[in-house]
GROMACS .gro file of C-alpha atoms in nm:
model
  449
    1UNK     CA    1   0.362   3.016   0.692
    2UNK     CA    2   0.560   2.755   0.883
    3UNK     CA    3   0.235   2.622   1.033
    4UNK     CA    4   0.116   2.531   0.684
    5UNK     CA    5   0.421   2.315   0.614
    6UNK     CA    6   0.385   2.144   0.953
    7UNK     CA    7   0.025   2.047   0.869
    8UNK     CA    8   0.134   1.906   0.534
    9UNK     CA    9   0.413   1.707   0.698
   10UNK     CA   10   0.172   1.556   0.951
   11UNK     CA   11  -0.076   1.460   0.677
   12UNK     CA   12   0.199   1.299   0.467
   13UNK     CA   13   0.337   1.099   0.761
   14UNK     CA   14  -0.012   0.981   0.855
   15UNK     CA   15  -0.083   0.856   0.503
   16UNK     CA   16   0.249   0.675   0.474
   17UNK     CA   17   0.215   0.502   0.811
   18UNK     CA   18  -0.151   0.412   0.754
   19UNK     CA   19  -0.099   0.240   0.419
   20UNK     CA   20   0.023  -0.099   0.548
   21UNK     CA   21  -0.272  -0.132   0.785
   22UNK     CA   22  -0.527  -0.029   0.522
   23UNK     CA   23  -0.421  -0.289   0.269
   24UNK     CA   24  -0.579  -0.632   0.296
   25UNK     CA   25  -0.506  -0.768  -0.050
   26UNK     CA   26  -0.550  -1.136  -0.134
   27UNK     CA   27  -0.306  -1.154  -0.426
   28UNK     CA   28  -0.395  -1.515  -0.488
   29UNK     CA   29  -0.756  -1.430  -0.576
   30UNK     CA   30  -0.682  -1.148  -0.823
   31UNK     CA   31  -0.837  -1.170  -1.168
   32UNK     CA   32  -0.608  -1.166  -1.471
   33UNK     CA   33  -0.722  -0.814  -1.568
   34UNK     CA   34  -0.615  -0.682  -1.227
   35UNK     CA   35  -0.249  -0.785  -1.269
   36UNK     CA   36  -0.006  -0.561  -1.455
   37UNK     CA   37   0.202  -0.765  -1.697
   38UNK     CA   38   0.464  -0.634  -1.935
   39UNK     CA   39   0.350  -0.640  -2.296
   40UNK     CA   40  -0.021  -0.622  -2.211
   41UNK     CA   41  -0.232  -0.325  -2.316
   42UNK     CA   42  -0.395  -0.104  -2.053
   43UNK     CA   43  -0.588   0.222  -2.061
   44UNK     CA   44  -0.354   0.509  -1.975
   45UNK     CA   45  -0.523   0.841  -2.061
   46UNK     CA   46  -0.776   1.027  -1.847
   47UNK     CA   47  -0.932   1.370  -1.806
   48UNK     CA   48  -1.048   1.524  -1.479
   49UNK     CA   49  -1.285   1.815  -1.422
   50UNK     CA   50  -1.350   1.954  -1.077
   51UNK     CA   51  -1.336   2.245  -0.842
   52UNK     CA   52  -1.288   2.350  -0.485
   53UNK     CA   53  -1.158   2.616  -0.251
   54UNK     CA   54  -0.839   2.817  -0.285
   55UNK     CA   55  -0.666   2.981   0.011
   56UNK     CA   56  -0.393   3.244  -0.022
   57UNK     CA   57  -0.089   3.278   0.202
   58UNK     CA   58   0.047   3.624   0.127
   59UNK     CA   59   0.146   3.926   0.336
   60UNK     CA   60  -0.189   4.102   0.305
   61UNK     CA   61  -0.413   3.853   0.486
   62UNK     CA   62  -0.574   3.853   0.830
   63UNK     CA   63  -0.551   3.476   0.898
   64UNK     CA   64  -0.284   3.213   0.953
   65UNK     CA   65  -0.440   2.893   0.817
   66UNK     CA   66  -0.798   2.942   0.691
   67UNK     CA   67  -0.977   3.263   0.587
   68UNK     CA   68  -1.240   3.408   0.822
   69UNK     CA   69  -1.438   3.529   0.519
   70UNK     CA   70  -1.429   3.555   0.139
   71UNK     CA   71  -1.354   3.195   0.053
   72UNK     CA   72  -1.263   3.172  -0.315
   73UNK     CA   73  -1.357   2.883  -0.542
   74UNK     CA   74  -1.176   2.761  -0.850
   75UNK     CA   75  -1.267   2.528  -1.141
   76UNK     CA   76  -0.992   2.301  -1.270
   77UNK     CA   77  -0.917   2.085  -1.573
   78UNK     CA   78  -0.651   1.812  -1.586
   79UNK     CA   79  -0.531   1.567  -1.853
   80UNK     CA   80  -0.324   1.269  -1.734
   81UNK     CA   81  -0.103   1.004  -1.893
   82UNK     CA   82  -0.021   0.692  -1.691
   83UNK     CA   83   0.316   0.532  -1.775
   84UNK     CA   84   0.288   0.223  -1.552
   85UNK     CA   85   0.126   0.127  -1.222
   86UNK     CA   86   0.273   0.400  -0.997
   87UNK     CA   87   0.394   0.679  -1.224
   88UNK     CA   88   0.201   0.932  -1.431
   89UNK     CA   89   0.226   1.287  -1.557
   90UNK     CA   90  -0.056   1.537  -1.582
   91UNK     CA   91  -0.114   1.883  -1.723
   92UNK     CA   92  -0.341   2.095  -1.504
   93UNK     CA   93  -0.489   2.441  -1.547
   94UNK     CA   94  -0.730   2.645  -1.336
   95UNK     CA   95  -0.862   2.998  -1.292
   96UNK     CA   96  -0.924   3.167  -0.955
   97UNK     CA   97  -1.007   3.505  -0.802
   98UNK     CA   98  -0.770   3.647  -0.540
   99UNK     CA   99  -0.848   3.844  -0.223
  100UNK     CA  100  -0.687   3.929   0.111
  101UNK     CA  101  -0.704   4.215   0.358
  102UNK     CA  102  -0.494   4.356   0.641
  103UNK     CA  103  -0.432   4.691   0.812
  104UNK     CA  104  -0.721   4.878   0.646
  105UNK     CA  105  -0.620   4.772   0.296
  106UNK     CA  106  -0.677   4.476   0.070
  107UNK     CA  107  -0.557   4.324  -0.255
  108UNK     CA  108  -0.784   4.192  -0.525
  109UNK     CA  109  -0.724   4.018  -0.857
  110UNK     CA  110  -0.730   3.688  -1.041
  111UNK     CA  111  -0.486   3.427  -1.165
  112UNK     CA  112  -0.444   3.147  -1.417
  113UNK     CA  113  -0.233   2.855  -1.295
  114UNK     CA  114  -0.085   2.606  -1.546
  115UNK     CA  115   0.145   2.325  -1.430
  116UNK     CA  116   0.298   1.997  -1.542
  117UNK     CA  117   0.300   1.747  -1.255
  118UNK     CA  118   0.464   1.413  -1.179
  119UNK     CA  119   0.225   1.185  -0.991
  120UNK     CA  120   0.312   0.874  -0.790
  121UNK     CA  121   0.052   0.629  -0.657
  122UNK     CA  122   0.200   0.573  -0.311
  123UNK     CA  123   0.017   0.248  -0.244
  124UNK     CA  124   0.150   0.105  -0.572
  125UNK     CA  125   0.498   0.127  -0.419
  126UNK     CA  126   0.408   0.040  -0.060
  127UNK     CA  127   0.157  -0.243  -0.110
  128UNK     CA  128   0.193  -0.312  -0.485
  129UNK     CA  129  -0.159  -0.209  -0.586
  130UNK     CA  130  -0.482  -0.026  -0.504
  131UNK     CA  131  -0.622  -0.048  -0.153
  132UNK     CA  132  -0.901  -0.306  -0.157
  133UNK     CA  133  -0.922  -0.249  -0.533
  134UNK     CA  134  -1.106   0.079  -0.474
  135UNK     CA  135  -0.867   0.341  -0.333
  136UNK     CA  136  -0.552   0.498  -0.468
  137UNK     CA  137  -0.347   0.746  -0.265
  138UNK     CA  138  -0.102   0.957  -0.460
  139UNK     CA  139   0.162   1.225  -0.417
  140UNK     CA  140   0.223   1.501  -0.667
  141UNK     CA  141   0.509   1.737  -0.746
  142UNK     CA  142   0.510   1.979  -1.036
  143UNK     CA  143   0.641   2.288  -1.207
  144UNK     CA  144   0.462   2.562  -1.399
  145UNK     CA  145   0.360   2.924  -1.434
  146UNK     CA  146   0.105   3.148  -1.267
  147UNK     CA  147  -0.019   3.450  -1.465
  148UNK     CA  148  -0.203   3.707  -1.253
  149UNK     CA  149  -0.345   4.059  -1.226
  150UNK     CA  150  -0.373   4.231  -0.889
  151UNK     CA  151  -0.421   4.571  -0.729
  152UNK     CA  152  -0.399   4.695  -0.373
  153UNK     CA  153  -0.684   4.913  -0.246
  154UNK     CA  154  -0.800   5.085   0.072
  155UNK     CA  155  -1.076   4.959   0.302
  156UNK     CA  156  -1.137   5.298   0.464
  157UNK     CA  157  -1.132   5.661   0.366
  158UNK     CA  158  -0.789   5.811   0.421
  159UNK     CA  159  -0.555   6.088   0.312
  160UNK     CA  160  -0.297   5.997   0.054
  161UNK     CA  161   0.073   6.082   0.067
  162UNK     CA  162   0.018   6.378  -0.165
  163UNK     CA  163  -0.276   6.515   0.036
  164UNK     CA  164  -0.558   6.375  -0.177
  165UNK     CA  165  -0.852   6.190  -0.020
  166UNK     CA  166  -0.868   5.819  -0.100
  167UNK     CA  167  -1.216   5.671  -0.083
  168UNK     CA  168  -1.286   5.309   0.021
  169UNK     CA  169  -1.205   5.062  -0.262
  170UNK     CA  170  -0.987   5.317  -0.441
  171UNK     CA  171  -0.648   5.188  -0.563
  172UNK     CA  172  -0.348   5.288  -0.356
  173UNK     CA  173  -0.018   5.437  -0.463
  174UNK     CA  174   0.330   5.340  -0.349
  175UNK     CA  175   0.362   5.657  -0.139
  176UNK     CA  176   0.038   5.574   0.047
  177UNK     CA  177   0.191   5.255   0.189
  178UNK     CA  178   0.565   5.325   0.177
  179UNK     CA  179   0.629   5.692   0.259
  180UNK     CA  180   0.937   5.847   0.101
  181UNK     CA  181   1.241   5.863   0.330
  182UNK     CA  182   1.509   6.112   0.234
  183UNK     CA  183   1.815   5.937   0.101
  184UNK     CA  184   1.643   5.601   0.041
  185UNK     CA  185   1.517   5.492  -0.301
  186UNK     CA  186   1.162   5.371  -0.357
  187UNK     CA  187   1.132   4.995  -0.314
  188UNK     CA  188   1.219   4.787  -0.621
  189UNK     CA  189   1.250   5.101  -0.831
  190UNK     CA  190   0.881   5.190  -0.809
  191UNK     CA  191   0.793   5.560  -0.809
  192UNK     CA  192   0.598   5.719  -0.524
  193UNK     CA  193   0.303   5.803  -0.749
  194UNK     CA  194   0.288   5.454  -0.908
  195UNK     CA  195  -0.026   5.263  -0.826
  196UNK     CA  196   0.024   4.927  -0.652
  197UNK     CA  197  -0.078   4.714  -0.947
  198UNK     CA  198   0.048   4.408  -1.135
  199UNK     CA  199  -0.106   4.325  -1.473
  200UNK     CA  200  -0.266   4.671  -1.476
  201UNK     CA  201  -0.121   5.009  -1.569
  202UNK     CA  202   0.067   5.168  -1.279
  203UNK     CA  203  -0.051   5.507  -1.406
  204UNK     CA  204  -0.418   5.409  -1.450
  205UNK     CA  205  -0.505   5.073  -1.280
  206UNK     CA  206  -0.834   5.053  -1.470
  207UNK     CA  207  -0.634   4.967  -1.783
  208UNK     CA  208  -0.540   4.601  -1.820
  209UNK     CA  209  -0.191   4.514  -1.934
  210UNK     CA  210  -0.013   4.183  -1.991
  211UNK     CA  211  -0.047   3.953  -1.694
  212UNK     CA  212   0.247   3.921  -1.459
  213UNK     CA  213   0.394   3.569  -1.477
  214UNK     CA  214   0.597   3.386  -1.217
  215UNK     CA  215   0.717   3.031  -1.156
  216UNK     CA  216   0.503   2.812  -0.931
  217UNK     CA  217   0.593   2.476  -0.773
  218UNK     CA  218   0.293   2.264  -0.661
  219UNK     CA  219   0.315   1.963  -0.430
  220UNK     CA  220   0.063   1.768  -0.226
  221UNK     CA  221  -0.142   1.453  -0.175
  222UNK     CA  222  -0.462   1.315  -0.321
  223UNK     CA  223  -0.695   1.019  -0.305
  224UNK     CA  224  -0.907   0.854  -0.574
  225UNK     CA  225  -1.200   0.614  -0.548
  226UNK     CA  226  -1.267   0.378  -0.838
  227UNK     CA  227  -1.636   0.390  -0.927
  228UNK     CA  228  -1.602   0.175  -1.240
  229UNK     CA  229  -1.362   0.103  -1.524
  230UNK     CA  230  -1.464   0.436  -1.674
  231UNK     CA  231  -1.505   0.680  -1.384
  232UNK     CA  232  -1.315   0.776  -1.066
  233UNK     CA  233  -1.390   1.041  -0.807
  234UNK     CA  234  -1.119   1.203  -0.604
  235UNK     CA  235  -0.995   1.475  -0.375
  236UNK     CA  236  -0.653   1.639  -0.364
  237UNK     CA  237  -0.489   1.894  -0.137
  238UNK     CA  238  -0.209   2.093  -0.298
  239UNK     CA  239   0.020   2.373  -0.181
  240UNK     CA  240   0.161   2.594  -0.457
  241UNK     CA  241   0.468   2.803  -0.383
  242UNK     CA  242   0.548   3.103  -0.603
  243UNK     CA  243   0.910   3.207  -0.661
  244UNK     CA  244   0.832   3.575  -0.586
  245UNK     CA  245   0.629   3.783  -0.340
  246UNK     CA  246   0.404   3.982  -0.574
  247UNK     CA  247   0.054   3.831  -0.573
  248UNK     CA  248  -0.070   4.090  -0.323
  249UNK     CA  249   0.147   4.373  -0.469
  250UNK     CA  250   0.310   4.410  -0.129
  251UNK     CA  251   0.675   4.511  -0.115
  252UNK     CA  252   0.774   4.438   0.244
  253UNK     CA  253   0.708   4.066   0.279
  254UNK     CA  254   0.979   3.824   0.391
  255UNK     CA  255   0.840   3.502   0.243
  256UNK     CA  256   0.743   3.411  -0.110
  257UNK     CA  257   0.370   3.392  -0.174
  258UNK     CA  258   0.185   3.061  -0.187
  259UNK     CA  259  -0.168   2.932  -0.212
  260UNK     CA  260  -0.342   2.604  -0.130
  261UNK     CA  261  -0.612   2.431  -0.331
  262UNK     CA  262  -0.854   2.162  -0.216
  263UNK     CA  263  -1.020   2.008  -0.519
  264UNK     CA  264  -1.293   1.751  -0.573
  265UNK     CA  265  -1.277   1.593  -0.919
  266UNK     CA  266  -1.452   1.351  -1.152
  267UNK     CA  267  -1.216   1.152  -1.375
  268UNK     CA  268  -1.307   0.993  -1.707
  269UNK     CA  269  -1.067   0.718  -1.815
  270UNK     CA  270  -1.029   0.685  -2.193
  271UNK     CA  271  -0.984   0.349  -2.359
  272UNK     CA  272  -1.148   0.015  -2.420
  273UNK     CA  273  -1.417  -0.078  -2.171
  274UNK     CA  274  -1.288  -0.435  -2.134
  275UNK     CA  275  -0.949  -0.316  -2.009
  276UNK     CA  276  -0.840  -0.158  -1.682
  277UNK     CA  277  -0.663   0.169  -1.638
  278UNK     CA  278  -0.298   0.097  -1.554
  279UNK     CA  279  -0.320   0.285  -1.223
  280UNK     CA  280  -0.577   0.032  -1.097
  281UNK     CA  281  -0.364  -0.279  -1.152
  282UNK     CA  282  -0.145  -0.480  -0.916
  283UNK     CA  283   0.218  -0.580  -0.934
  284UNK     CA  284   0.280  -0.919  -1.093
  285UNK     CA  285   0.428  -1.093  -0.787
  286UNK     CA  286   0.499  -1.411  -0.980
  287UNK     CA  287   0.681  -1.220  -1.255
  288UNK     CA  288   0.891  -1.043  -0.994
  289UNK     CA  289   0.977  -1.376  -0.834
  290UNK     CA  290   1.079  -1.526  -1.167
  291UNK     CA  291   1.296  -1.226  -1.250
  292UNK     CA  292   1.476  -1.256  -0.914
  293UNK     CA  293   1.512  -1.628  -0.966
  294UNK     CA  294   1.689  -1.580  -1.300
  295UNK     CA  295   1.978  -1.426  -1.107
  296UNK     CA  296   1.974  -1.693  -0.837
  297UNK     CA  297   2.287  -1.916  -0.854
  298UNK     CA  298   2.073  -2.212  -0.741
  299UNK     CA  299   1.823  -2.171  -1.028
  300UNK     CA  300   1.976  -2.437  -1.252
  301UNK     CA  301   2.004  -2.680  -0.961
  302UNK     CA  302   1.636  -2.620  -0.877
  303UNK     CA  303   1.532  -2.686  -1.236
  304UNK     CA  304   1.737  -3.004  -1.244
  305UNK     CA  305   1.591  -3.121  -0.914
  306UNK     CA  306   1.238  -3.045  -1.034
  307UNK     CA  307   1.285  -3.258  -1.343
  308UNK     CA  308   1.430  -3.541  -1.135
  309UNK     CA  309   1.142  -3.531  -0.883
  310UNK     CA  310   0.881  -3.525  -1.158
  311UNK     CA  311   1.049  -3.820  -1.326
  312UNK     CA  312   1.061  -4.019  -1.002
  313UNK     CA  313   0.700  -3.931  -0.922
  314UNK     CA  314   0.584  -4.035  -1.267
  315UNK     CA  315   0.768  -4.368  -1.250
  316UNK     CA  316   0.723  -4.454  -0.882
  317UNK     CA  317   0.653  -4.827  -0.835
  318UNK     CA  318   0.673  -4.858  -0.458
  319UNK     CA  319   0.420  -5.118  -0.346
  320UNK     CA  320   0.498  -5.207   0.013
  321UNK     CA  321   0.460  -4.884   0.209
  322UNK     CA  322   0.128  -4.835   0.391
  323UNK     CA  323   0.011  -4.563   0.630
  324UNK     CA  324  -0.301  -4.541   0.846
  325UNK     CA  325  -0.471  -4.199   0.859
  326UNK     CA  326  -0.805  -4.168   1.039
  327UNK     CA  327  -0.861  -4.542   1.001
  328UNK     CA  328  -0.819  -4.523   0.625
  329UNK     CA  329  -0.543  -4.736   0.473
  330UNK     CA  330  -0.340  -4.555   0.210
  331UNK     CA  331  -0.166  -4.795  -0.027
  332UNK     CA  332   0.112  -4.686  -0.261
  333UNK     CA  333   0.036  -4.908  -0.559
  334UNK     CA  334   0.199  -4.906  -0.899
  335UNK     CA  335   0.081  -4.614  -1.113
  336UNK     CA  336  -0.157  -4.490  -0.840
  337UNK     CA  337   0.076  -4.257  -0.659
  338UNK     CA  338   0.241  -3.948  -0.793
  339UNK     CA  339   0.336  -3.590  -0.718
  340UNK     CA  340   0.235  -3.281  -0.914
  341UNK     CA  341   0.443  -2.964  -0.873
  342UNK     CA  342   0.330  -2.601  -0.905
  343UNK     CA  343   0.486  -2.265  -0.980
  344UNK     CA  344   0.514  -2.005  -0.704
  345UNK     CA  345   0.168  -1.878  -0.593
  346UNK     CA  346  -0.001  -2.077  -0.873
  347UNK     CA  347  -0.263  -2.350  -0.882
  348UNK     CA  348  -0.259  -2.415  -1.257
  349UNK     CA  349  -0.173  -2.772  -1.366
  350UNK     CA  350   0.111  -2.756  -1.618
  351UNK     CA  351   0.128  -2.960  -1.940
  352UNK     CA  352   0.405  -3.173  -1.788
  353UNK     CA  353   0.185  -3.251  -1.488
  354UNK     CA  354  -0.103  -3.340  -1.721
  355UNK     CA  355   0.100  -3.641  -1.833
  356UNK     CA  356   0.148  -3.746  -1.472
  357UNK     CA  357  -0.226  -3.717  -1.401
  358UNK     CA  358  -0.309  -3.913  -1.716
  359UNK     CA  359  -0.119  -4.213  -1.575
  360UNK     CA  360  -0.326  -4.186  -1.256
  361UNK     CA  361  -0.643  -4.180  -1.466
  362UNK     CA  362  -0.541  -4.495  -1.656
  363UNK     CA  363  -0.468  -4.676  -1.329
  364UNK     CA  364  -0.809  -4.573  -1.189
  365UNK     CA  365  -0.981  -4.714  -1.496
  366UNK     CA  366  -0.794  -5.043  -1.450
  367UNK     CA  367  -0.907  -5.052  -1.086
  368UNK     CA  368  -1.277  -4.944  -1.088
  369UNK     CA  369  -1.307  -4.991  -0.711
  370UNK     CA  370  -1.003  -4.777  -0.631
  371UNK     CA  371  -1.024  -4.428  -0.487
  372UNK     CA  372  -0.752  -4.170  -0.443
  373UNK     CA  373  -0.653  -3.910  -0.187
  374UNK     CA  374  -0.520  -3.579  -0.320
  375UNK     CA  375  -0.305  -3.399  -0.061
  376UNK     CA  376  -0.207  -3.037  -0.129
  377UNK     CA  377   0.091  -2.845   0.009
  378UNK     CA  378   0.241  -2.494  -0.008
  379UNK     CA  379   0.573  -2.340   0.081
  380UNK     CA  380   0.578  -2.116   0.389
  381UNK     CA  381   0.577  -1.782   0.205
  382UNK     CA  382   0.247  -1.605   0.267
  383UNK     CA  383  -0.005  -1.604   0.550
  384UNK     CA  384  -0.123  -1.937   0.694
  385UNK     CA  385  -0.489  -1.887   0.598
  386UNK     CA  386  -0.391  -1.781   0.246
  387UNK     CA  387  -0.172  -2.090   0.201
  388UNK     CA  388  -0.456  -2.317   0.316
  389UNK     CA  389  -0.677  -2.162   0.046
  390UNK     CA  390  -0.398  -2.201  -0.209
  391UNK     CA  391  -0.356  -2.571  -0.124
  392UNK     CA  392  -0.734  -2.613  -0.162
  393UNK     CA  393  -0.714  -2.462  -0.511
  394UNK     CA  394  -0.424  -2.692  -0.600
  395UNK     CA  395  -0.615  -3.001  -0.484
  396UNK     CA  396  -0.924  -2.890  -0.677
  397UNK     CA  397  -0.716  -2.823  -0.992
  398UNK     CA  398  -0.589  -3.181  -0.992
  399UNK     CA  399  -0.938  -3.313  -0.919
  400UNK     CA  400  -1.088  -3.103  -1.200
  401UNK     CA  401  -0.840  -3.243  -1.452
  402UNK     CA  402  -0.928  -3.600  -1.354
  403UNK     CA  403  -1.303  -3.534  -1.363
  404UNK     CA  404  -1.333  -3.304  -1.664
  405UNK     CA  405  -1.050  -3.429  -1.886
  406UNK     CA  406  -1.049  -3.802  -1.800
  407UNK     CA  407  -1.409  -3.861  -1.688
  408UNK     CA  408  -1.314  -4.001  -1.346
  409UNK     CA  409  -1.607  -3.998  -1.102
  410UNK     CA  410  -1.576  -3.711  -0.853
  411UNK     CA  411  -1.679  -3.929  -0.558
  412UNK     CA  412  -1.367  -4.142  -0.612
  413UNK     CA  413  -1.144  -3.845  -0.530
  414UNK     CA  414  -1.090  -3.709  -0.180
  415UNK     CA  415  -0.889  -3.394  -0.107
  416UNK     CA  416  -0.679  -3.304   0.196
  417UNK     CA  417  -0.533  -2.948   0.184
  418UNK     CA  418  -0.239  -2.912   0.424
  419UNK     CA  419  -0.130  -2.557   0.351
  420UNK     CA  420   0.221  -2.504   0.489
  421UNK     CA  421   0.170  -2.730   0.791
  422UNK     CA  422   0.386  -3.021   0.671
  423UNK     CA  423   0.693  -2.891   0.488
  424UNK     CA  424   0.902  -3.150   0.309
  425UNK     CA  425   1.195  -2.908   0.292
  426UNK     CA  426   1.234  -2.677   0.593
  427UNK     CA  427   1.355  -2.370   0.402
  428UNK     CA  428   1.366  -2.153   0.714
  429UNK     CA  429   1.617  -2.370   0.896
  430UNK     CA  430   1.800  -2.511   0.596
  431UNK     CA  431   1.897  -2.181   0.428
  432UNK     CA  432   2.032  -2.159   0.168
  433UNK     CA  433   1.985  -2.529   0.084
  434UNK     CA  434   1.612  -2.548   0.161
  435UNK     CA  435   1.406  -2.591  -0.158
  436UNK     CA  436   1.069  -2.417  -0.190
  437UNK     CA  437   0.990  -2.616  -0.501
  438UNK     CA  438   0.936  -2.949  -0.326
  439UNK     CA  439   0.686  -2.786  -0.090
  440UNK     CA  440   0.467  -2.660  -0.375
  441UNK     CA  441   0.306  -2.986  -0.473
  442UNK     CA  442   0.009  -3.222  -0.461
  443UNK     CA  443   0.064  -3.588  -0.363
  444UNK     CA  444  -0.178  -3.846  -0.499
  445UNK     CA  445  -0.234  -4.179  -0.318
  446UNK     CA  446  -0.465  -4.474  -0.375
  447UNK     CA  447  -0.685  -4.538  -0.069
  448UNK     CA  448  -0.849  -4.860   0.040
  449UNK     CA  449  -1.119  -4.853   0.305
   0.00000   0.00000   0.00000
């Protein structure tokens, strides 16, 4: 039995350590529907049908890990409710036949397993979303009941404790397995002539009685693959531990019974087809940042500084400064230089920045020969290649506003994405006074060739 738990521990450790290397998520390129935002509606209900193998770990078995014969299969049905990205609860039920043999005897029966399970999408906690938008790895822990019927029978012809001949496959009595010892009571109050049966009559095991019920605790791991917004396929490996030792009707075992299920399933996700299931969405990184920022003692100072910088950028009238870059003269002329600031991990031009860009557009119309250089920057949070792409999107956002909203010719606008290569505020070395805000910007200059 201990070998089973060791295998499960190894599998769990492997999954947890492999998650960070599996995830290659570009959060900046996520679509709106992929991001989980409070107040939005998502699909949360699903139903899964499937089946697989079931393996019993009782006292009357001739194997340690996997059966050498008589594999049993089980169909399963599961209804799930997702509460948010990582957490869900499901109700699961399945039916299975039971079998195991040892020492010239075997037990045979069937069970119905019904559990309520708490499910956690591990990657939603470790990497804040699905793996490559296709894979979810989850852990499950539950509680429920198993209702079963079982009898113990002989594999060979033998003489019973009372001298009668027991033929192969005949049910066995308590005295056949546990001979009476003078002065000692029968185990668990059973009589010597009781048949070894649960859920059947102990006097006549051909007569069915009420199923024996016991508490079962399932736990394990699973993986799901997203086929579409409507369907997933998956596989889960669960170990179910029973609180008693009666599945095989054996009275001398030291450990409680358990059984493992390996199940392949097809999941149908209820809901509107234009919405995602909540389990396949990503954490709103920007929302998390804003929430942390609300508790930041420097938040008000940052807001004040932002307003001041935007005001200065919008009213900058410096005319004398010139810089030569790649043999192109950049002139800071009145109304043709400005700075546009962006929210964390965003490339959307705000309404306040629209006013700044409109002044640039008016200046370009007054100077038909003028061209501008749009230089994009990012703060240092995030990978270098990602920040370069983000600065490209910021440059293109400013360019698109000038072209689409103000009819400025596209060939009059050049872009120069810098990424995080030229920080105006070195936040790493100036903590806690370094300001990320001033690094998230686009500078606009008039150029003269």
